[in-house]
Amino acid sequence: MSKLVFNFKLKYSKRTKTPKNFLGGKGANLAEMEKLGLPVPPGFTISTKVCDFFYNNNKKLNQKIVKEIKKELKIIEKQSKKKLGDLKNPLLVSVRSGARVSMPGMMDTILNLGLNDETVLALADKTSNMRFAKDSYRRFIQMYANVVMGVDSYNFEELIENYKLTKGVLLDTDLDENDWDGLIKDFKEVVKKKTKKKFPQNVFNQLLGAISAVFLSWESNRAKIYRRLNHIPSSWGTAVNVQSMVFGNMGKDCATGVVFTRSPSDGSNKIYGEYLINAQGEDVVAGTRTPQYITKSANKNSLSKEKSMEEFMPKVFKQLKKILKKLENHYRDMQDVEFTVEKNKLWILQTRSGKRTAKSAVKIAIDMVKEKLISKREAILRIDPNSLDSLLHPTLDEKSEINVIAKGLPASPGAASGKVVFTSDEAERLNDTMQDTILVRVETSPEDIQGMHAAKGILTSRGGMTSHAAVVARGMGRPCVSGSNEIDINYEEKTFKTSNLTIKEGEIITIDGSTGRIILGQVSTIKPEISGDFSRLMSWADKYRKLKIRTNSETPTDTKTARDFGAEGIGLCRTEHMFFDEERILSVRQMILSKSRNDRDKALSKLLPYQKKDFVDIFKIMNGLPVTVRLLDPPLHEFLPKNENEISDVAKYLDLPVKELEGRINELHEHNPMLGHRGCRLGISFPEIYEMQCRAIFEALVECKNKKIKSTLPEIMIPLVSTEAEIKIMKDLVIKVARQVQNENKIKIKFLVGTMIELPRAAIKAQDIAKHAEFFSFGTNDLTQTTFGISRDDSGKFLNDYIENKIFDIDPFISIDDGVGDLIKIATQKGRKQNKKIKFGICGEHGGDPKSIDFCSKIGLDYVSCSPYRVPVARIAAAQAQLKK
Ligand code: ADP
Ligand code: MG
Ligand code: MG
């Protein structure tokens, strides 16, 4: 067996090549800091390998390792000029966990190890500070009993609280040496009562017990859950660091603190942190005392009356500042540093890359490139694309008063305030008079699109993160809280109830789609700041990526937003959304309900100018960029009236008896609409509908040409194709209409015809379909539904069970499943074999998911198309995919 325990001072060449894997993050960084000449208390690291041995040896340390630990302990005794258990100058150590990646708070640490009834007196003598010695001993008993012997902490906390109550003081710091002495006796009693064992007095046994306990904490429930959530393999194991103690609790010239080298919230290049005078270990985070700020300026902006470290310990502060700079330059990233001051001497106890907000991440990445610390490539790779979402939506001003009345799922980020409305109509009506609304529905359906657009936010009491409301809201960039089972909606009374409140229509609420909070009243929001840094980062990303980014959009507003965010075309323009407009829906219904071809043609000719205008508007905004238009896709009954009032209105307008209308609606009813009369099946049954749509597209092109608007190459997409014959018939139809429009206008019209691949048969038979298709666009929402045979809208009921039972790692409607991925791969291979010039893209929700984008890049698609607000996320993700290749 080779060496397994390493002094912090040991040179790298003698270690394994990947110290982090071997020494854990904390251990590797402690050694690294030692090498940089920083003041690190002496210590050694027991490698992650030993964790393996420990578990393979009945959860015991074997003799060889115990021997090595003894040897290494001797070395740090020499380095610190103290000895473990010595009665003149006792060494105390901390025993600290340290996995490869930091798992904050998940694992155990023990401080002040080496104290017993005798050494505590020696420590008091040596430091002439009995209070400090006793305070350290009681801390040690508390931690050791808890971590190693399994006695719950509250047993001790309770004793301390009672003691303070009797004595009539508030703070731990108000207790003196005699108080602690009494408590130490009580603590030891508790240990004896709870464990039937005496508190261990042999200091080396204490050490072995603590090391074993840290290894054991790797398999604690809390650690296991954290690993599962963060995809950390349990095989990694943890390292253990044994380090001589330095003391922040010896008096007023001592302190302990945590500091970031730059602001973790906004990224400004100023150190930010907190510290406590006369304190130890986790006191700063534990919240028993309110910590003070490190810098003078931070203190000035707060209400704190205490002095900042900069003022209170100016010399140490200066030294700390220098060290922070050094650490940042060395690691070339913002650092999160733990330190302790013992009698005005500064010690550094930990450094790691600091967690930060998206805003801060962007600023730091850009600044570090300017400072020549990192390259542009590194800057791009450091951004978590998903986190950018939070930069693109307004957020709540957390400084204002926030009265949370219920919670739901954080379905679409951003915050919005407005009057409660319960129907889409009402949302639209108020929007017309410039009033903000929150649309509150049990769940939403495609008819609510206009209302969702008109509202500032959407709240539903049913449905998950991929419910209609959630998906559409994300697409529109509307904040949404979905599936709040804490609210009870009553449409009739126009109210919703929380556990103790009734909210009426017209009352103002605020929803926070980033956290799922539902809040009473108006809360001020902070506008998204797409600052110079952000757009600069984007332009760098654009240089590296190969994948094009398009958007799914059909309204001029969305299209404009997407272009502002950098979309390079439209990958999916859903024409049915254009049908829901109030003025048109009647003609749409007339068209659907027509009994003869003649009647239908009449209704269609009324729709034609509307569709044409929509396309002109979109082509204009896209200014020459490609636009993929999907012909009508959903089953026709989605457009029909549902409730009695609506039915009678429509009957009146169409001059039809209500009975007849109801009969027709019944006829169109389907048992399984997802698999019903929809997509190109409509085009086969009612070619005149598709003909009208194609005519609208081509006439829009003509109009653009006449108006000297830069011409677009439209890509006409036939939905839900599964056979060669379907695409062939549809393609012929498109060509026929194109010829007609060409001849009528004496203008040459250019266009592409392609299909959506959203059925497994289409993917498997791609070689046949590619004979007639100039592009494939993978409709991964439907392809996932049809591959699994799972309806997305109903999956909320069981998806969690599937994730809990590890059947799915991730919701397949969020990240492309690898089975669905295989179908896509097959389709691209077969498609390309048939037609070398064929273009590939995807247009499902997955087009905005970084993991799926990585997949698309790997298999060589030409573009991904996503909702407008995901475009910047996709641009970064595509650049990262390329850089990682
Ligand atoms: P975590 O991984 O949970 O941050 P640490 O091992 O960093 O746990 O220990 C927590 C705290 O204990 C440190 O921030 C530091 O304040 C204190 N600590 C650890 N080792 C020592 C030491 N050798 N001397 C003084 N304080 C220490
Ligand atoms: Mg720490
Ligand atoms: Mg589809």
JSON list of N, CA and C in Angstrom, two decimals, residues 94 367 569 635 703:
[
{"chain": "A", "resi": 94, "resn": "SER", "atom": "N", "xyz": [-8.32, 20.13, 15.07]},
{"chain": "A", "resi": 94, "resn": "SER", "atom": "CA", "xyz": [-9.66, 19.98, 14.51]},
{"chain": "A", "resi": 94, "resn": "SER", "atom": "C", "xyz": [-9.63, 18.78, 13.58]},
{"chain": "A", "resi": 367, "resn": "ASP", "atom": "N", "xyz": [-15.12, 40.70, -15.82]},
{"chain": "A", "resi": 367, "resn": "ASP", "atom": "CA", "xyz": [-14.04, 41.45, -15.18]},
{"chain": "A", "resi": 367, "resn": "ASP", "atom": "C", "xyz": [-12.73, 40.67, -15.19]},
{"chain": "A", "resi": 569, "resn": "GLY", "atom": "N", "xyz": [-33.58, 33.34, -36.32]},
{"chain": "A", "resi": 569, "resn": "GLY", "atom": "CA", "xyz": [-34.64, 32.85, -37.18]},
{"chain": "A", "resi": 569, "resn": "GLY", "atom": "C", "xyz": [-35.75, 32.32, -36.32]},
{"chain": "A", "resi": 635, "resn": "PRO", "atom": "N", "xyz": [-56.28, 19.41, -33.08]},
{"chain": "A", "resi": 635, "resn": "PRO", "atom": "CA", "xyz": [-57.59, 18.94, -33.51]},
{"chain": "A", "resi": 635, "resn": "PRO", "atom": "C", "xyz": [-58.58, 20.10, -33.52]},
{"chain": "A", "resi": 703, "resn": "GLU", "atom": "N", "xyz": [-46.22, 40.54, -50.99]},
{"chain": "A", "resi": 703, "resn": "GLU", "atom": "CA", "xyz": [-46.42, 41.88, -50.43]},
{"chain": "A", "resi": 703, "resn": "GLU", "atom": "C", "xyz": [-45.10, 42.47, -49.91]}
]
